Amino acid sequence: MIQENQSSRVAPAAFERMLWRHRGESGMLIPLLQAAQDSHGYVPASAIEQISGVTGIPTAEIYGVITFYKQFRLKPLGRHIIRLCKGTACHVVGAEMIGQVIADELKVAPDETTEDGLFTYMVVACLGCCSLAPAMMVDDQTYGRLTPQTIRKVIRQYRRDAEKTKGVAAAKA
């Protein structure tokens, strides 16, 4: 079975405590946004409102900071994160075409999450496995020497495993 993406989340209570501990302190916007994202997996609108309330920074300005820094997300990540390498080695051997196959198979563009919440597709500068070019990672698993066929096979296997997991959970309920 394919391993699910497990992010280290901070309890929402920890985010709440941080909000109150740093109430009115200047220069705390980025740490508060990081805490919100650690707590929720993304920065939800409710956290933006809370941060605005304790810092006095308008929500529009907070949204501007979130959209400026690539580390912040306004939507939850998918259950599995697909990272496609677009480094030089991968680019030279067809990463652009592989990226199009991934986008077509998932029906999303880079930095988007599939409608079912199963995948988030990201493009990264380098995965550090140039000898496997073109390469991608799904969660912590690396796949190299990719072809359109292997991309489809990998994605479909993750979908089948998700369906099996869903079926097992429904049977237990």
PDB file of C-alpha atoms in Angstrom, residues 23-139:
ATOM      1  CA  ARG A  23      -1.276  40.147  21.010  1.00  0.00           C
ATOM      2  CA  GLY A  24      -0.251  43.649  19.940  1.00  0.00           C
ATOM      3  CA  GLU A  25       3.412  42.696  19.344  1.00  0.00           C
ATOM      4  CA  SER A  26       4.821  44.146  16.156  1.00  0.00           C
ATOM      5  CA  GLY A  27       6.660  41.932  13.701  1.00  0.00           C
ATOM      6  CA  MET A  28       4.647  38.809  14.519  1.00  0.00           C
ATOM      7  CA  LEU A  29       2.647  38.443  11.301  1.00  0.00           C
ATOM      8  CA  ILE A  30       4.867  35.815   9.646  1.00  0.00           C
ATOM      9  CA  PRO A  31       5.218  33.669  12.808  1.00  0.00           C
ATOM     10  CA  LEU A  32       1.436  33.863  13.352  1.00  0.00           C
ATOM     11  CA  LEU A  33       0.765  32.842   9.745  1.00  0.00           C
ATOM     12  CA  GLN A  34       3.244  29.970  10.124  1.00  0.00           C
ATOM     13  CA  ALA A  35       1.509  28.866  13.326  1.00  0.00           C
ATOM     14  CA  ALA A  36      -1.906  29.002  11.621  1.00  0.00           C
ATOM     15  CA  GLN A  37      -0.620  26.928   8.720  1.00  0.00           C
ATOM     16  CA  ASP A  38       1.074  24.441  11.054  1.00  0.00           C
ATOM     17  CA  SER A  39      -2.189  24.131  12.947  1.00  0.00           C
ATOM     18  CA  HIS A  40      -4.584  23.794  10.002  1.00  0.00           C
ATOM     19  CA  GLY A  41      -2.357  22.652   7.135  1.00  0.00           C
ATOM     20  CA  TYR A  42      -3.136  25.953   5.378  1.00  0.00           C
ATOM     21  CA  VAL A  43      -4.172  29.467   6.429  1.00  0.00           C
ATOM     22  CA  PRO A  44      -7.971  29.505   6.618  1.00  0.00           C
ATOM     23  CA  ALA A  45     -10.015  32.704   6.445  1.00  0.00           C
ATOM     24  CA  SER A  46     -10.950  32.327  10.118  1.00  0.00           C
ATOM     25  CA  ALA A  47      -7.266  32.412  11.114  1.00  0.00           C
ATOM     26  CA  ILE A  48      -6.704  35.484   8.953  1.00  0.00           C
ATOM     27  CA  GLU A  49      -9.563  37.221  10.774  1.00  0.00           C
ATOM     28  CA  GLN A  50      -8.113  36.210  14.158  1.00  0.00           C
ATOM     29  CA  ILE A  51      -4.635  37.395  13.212  1.00  0.00           C
ATOM     30  CA  SER A  52      -6.060  40.675  11.965  1.00  0.00           C
ATOM     31  CA  GLY A  53      -7.912  41.101  15.245  1.00  0.00           C
ATOM     32  CA  VAL A  54      -4.850  40.632  17.432  1.00  0.00           C
ATOM     33  CA  THR A  55      -2.328  42.481  15.250  1.00  0.00           C
ATOM     34  CA  GLY A  56      -4.520  45.280  13.921  1.00  0.00           C
ATOM     35  CA  ILE A  57      -3.276  44.509  10.405  1.00  0.00           C
ATOM     36  CA  PRO A  58      -6.092  44.705   7.830  1.00  0.00           C
ATOM     37  CA  THR A  59      -7.118  41.367   6.333  1.00  0.00           C
ATOM     38  CA  ALA A  60      -6.361  42.652   2.808  1.00  0.00           C
ATOM     39  CA  GLU A  61      -2.761  43.289   3.852  1.00  0.00           C
ATOM     40  CA  ILE A  62      -2.526  39.828   5.427  1.00  0.00           C
ATOM     41  CA  TYR A  63      -3.817  38.263   2.202  1.00  0.00           C
ATOM     42  CA  GLY A  64      -1.140  40.238   0.353  1.00  0.00           C
ATOM     43  CA  VAL A  65       1.574  38.731   2.542  1.00  0.00           C
ATOM     44  CA  ILE A  66       0.145  35.217   2.163  1.00  0.00           C
ATOM     45  CA  THR A  67       0.011  35.451  -1.618  1.00  0.00           C
ATOM     46  CA  PHE A  68       3.496  37.009  -1.793  1.00  0.00           C
ATOM     47  CA  TYR A  69       5.226  34.150   0.054  1.00  0.00           C
ATOM     48  CA  LYS A  70       5.053  30.758  -1.639  1.00  0.00           C
ATOM     49  CA  GLN A  71       5.319  28.971   1.722  1.00  0.00           C
ATOM     50  CA  PHE A  72       1.743  29.929   2.616  1.00  0.00           C
ATOM     51  CA  ARG A  73      -1.383  28.248   1.278  1.00  0.00           C
ATOM     52  CA  LEU A  74      -4.984  29.448   1.325  1.00  0.00           C
ATOM     53  CA  LYS A  75      -6.346  25.973   0.565  1.00  0.00           C
ATOM     54  CA  PRO A  76      -5.631  22.617   2.163  1.00  0.00           C
ATOM     55  CA  LEU A  77      -3.112  20.330   0.512  1.00  0.00           C
ATOM     56  CA  GLY A  78      -4.250  17.081  -1.004  1.00  0.00           C
ATOM     57  CA  ARG A  79      -3.760  13.786   0.754  1.00  0.00           C
ATOM     58  CA  HIS A  80      -0.797  13.084  -1.572  1.00  0.00           C
ATOM     59  CA  ILE A  81       1.675  15.699  -2.772  1.00  0.00           C
ATOM     60  CA  ILE A  82       3.116  15.241  -6.259  1.00  0.00           C
ATOM     61  CA  ARG A  83       6.318  17.224  -6.797  1.00  0.00           C
ATOM     62  CA  LEU A  84       7.642  17.331 -10.357  1.00  0.00           C
ATOM     63  CA  CYS A  85      11.272  18.317 -10.821  1.00  0.00           C
ATOM     64  CA  LYS A  86      11.896  21.008 -13.411  1.00  0.00           C
ATOM     65  CA  GLY A  87      15.650  21.250 -12.799  1.00  0.00           C
ATOM     66  CA  THR A  88      18.071  21.338 -15.706  1.00  0.00           C
ATOM     67  CA  ALA A  89      18.587  17.575 -15.994  1.00  0.00           C
ATOM     68  CA  CYS A  90      14.846  16.891 -15.862  1.00  0.00           C
ATOM     69  CA  HIS A  91      14.051  19.774 -18.201  1.00  0.00           C
ATOM     70  CA  VAL A  92      16.485  18.488 -20.822  1.00  0.00           C
ATOM     71  CA  VAL A  93      14.899  15.023 -20.879  1.00  0.00           C
ATOM     72  CA  GLY A  94      11.263  16.031 -21.051  1.00  0.00           C
ATOM     73  CA  ALA A  95       9.958  17.336 -17.704  1.00  0.00           C
ATOM     74  CA  GLU A  96       7.704  19.783 -19.551  1.00  0.00           C
ATOM     75  CA  MET A  97       5.894  16.949 -21.341  1.00  0.00           C
ATOM     76  CA  ILE A  98       5.745  14.904 -18.119  1.00  0.00           C
ATOM     77  CA  GLY A  99       4.220  17.907 -16.359  1.00  0.00           C
ATOM     78  CA  GLN A 100       1.540  18.140 -19.023  1.00  0.00           C
ATOM     79  CA  VAL A 101       0.712  14.444 -18.576  1.00  0.00           C
ATOM     80  CA  ILE A 102       0.395  14.940 -14.799  1.00  0.00           C
ATOM     81  CA  ALA A 103      -1.823  17.998 -15.284  1.00  0.00           C
ATOM     82  CA  ASP A 104      -3.995  16.135 -17.807  1.00  0.00           C
ATOM     83  CA  GLU A 105      -4.294  13.043 -15.617  1.00  0.00           C
ATOM     84  CA  LEU A 106      -5.160  15.047 -12.483  1.00  0.00           C
ATOM     85  CA  LYS A 107      -7.116  17.763 -14.322  1.00  0.00           C
ATOM     86  CA  VAL A 108      -5.305  20.487 -12.362  1.00  0.00           C
ATOM     87  CA  ALA A 109      -2.513  22.976 -12.970  1.00  0.00           C
ATOM     88  CA  PRO A 110       0.608  23.211 -10.817  1.00  0.00           C
ATOM     89  CA  ASP A 111      -0.066  24.438  -7.254  1.00  0.00           C
ATOM     90  CA  GLU A 112      -3.646  23.159  -7.403  1.00  0.00           C
ATOM     91  CA  THR A 113      -5.406  20.335  -5.590  1.00  0.00           C
ATOM     92  CA  THR A 114      -7.694  17.836  -7.268  1.00  0.00           C
ATOM     93  CA  GLU A 115     -11.408  18.243  -6.666  1.00  0.00           C
ATOM     94  CA  ASP A 116     -11.508  15.064  -4.580  1.00  0.00           C
ATOM     95  CA  GLY A 117      -8.668  16.323  -2.361  1.00  0.00           C
ATOM     96  CA  LEU A 118      -6.508  13.318  -3.171  1.00  0.00           C
ATOM     97  CA  PHE A 119      -3.600  15.096  -4.904  1.00  0.00           C
ATOM     98  CA  THR A 120      -1.835  18.443  -4.867  1.00  0.00           C
ATOM     99  CA  TYR A 121       0.443  18.960  -7.865  1.00  0.00           C
ATOM    100  CA  MET A 122       3.556  21.110  -7.425  1.00  0.00           C
ATOM    101  CA  VAL A 123       6.494  21.957  -9.633  1.00  0.00           C
ATOM    102  CA  VAL A 124       9.838  22.275  -7.847  1.00  0.00           C
ATOM    103  CA  ALA A 125      13.238  23.569  -8.933  1.00  0.00           C
ATOM    104  CA  CYS A 126      15.135  20.387  -8.051  1.00  0.00           C
ATOM    105  CA  LEU A 127      14.603  17.076  -6.258  1.00  0.00           C
ATOM    106  CA  GLY A 128      18.304  16.249  -6.156  1.00  0.00           C
ATOM    107  CA  CYS A 129      18.059  13.027  -8.139  1.00  0.00           C
ATOM    108  CA  CYS A 130      19.367  14.128 -11.533  1.00  0.00           C
ATOM    109  CA  SER A 131      20.479  10.632 -12.494  1.00  0.00           C
ATOM    110  CA  LEU A 132      16.791   9.601 -12.468  1.00  0.00           C
ATOM    111  CA  ALA A 133      15.628  12.440 -14.732  1.00  0.00           C
ATOM    112  CA  PRO A 134      12.859  13.137 -15.404  1.00  0.00           C
ATOM    113  CA  ALA A 135      11.779  12.627 -11.794  1.00  0.00           C
ATOM    114  CA  MET A 136       8.934  13.298  -9.424  1.00  0.00           C
ATOM    115  CA  MET A 137       8.072  12.538  -5.834  1.00  0.00           C
ATOM    116  CA  VAL A 138       4.719  11.494  -4.461  1.00  0.00           C
ATOM    117  CA  ASP A 139       4.874  12.213  -0.744  1.00  0.00           C
TER     118      ASP A 139
END
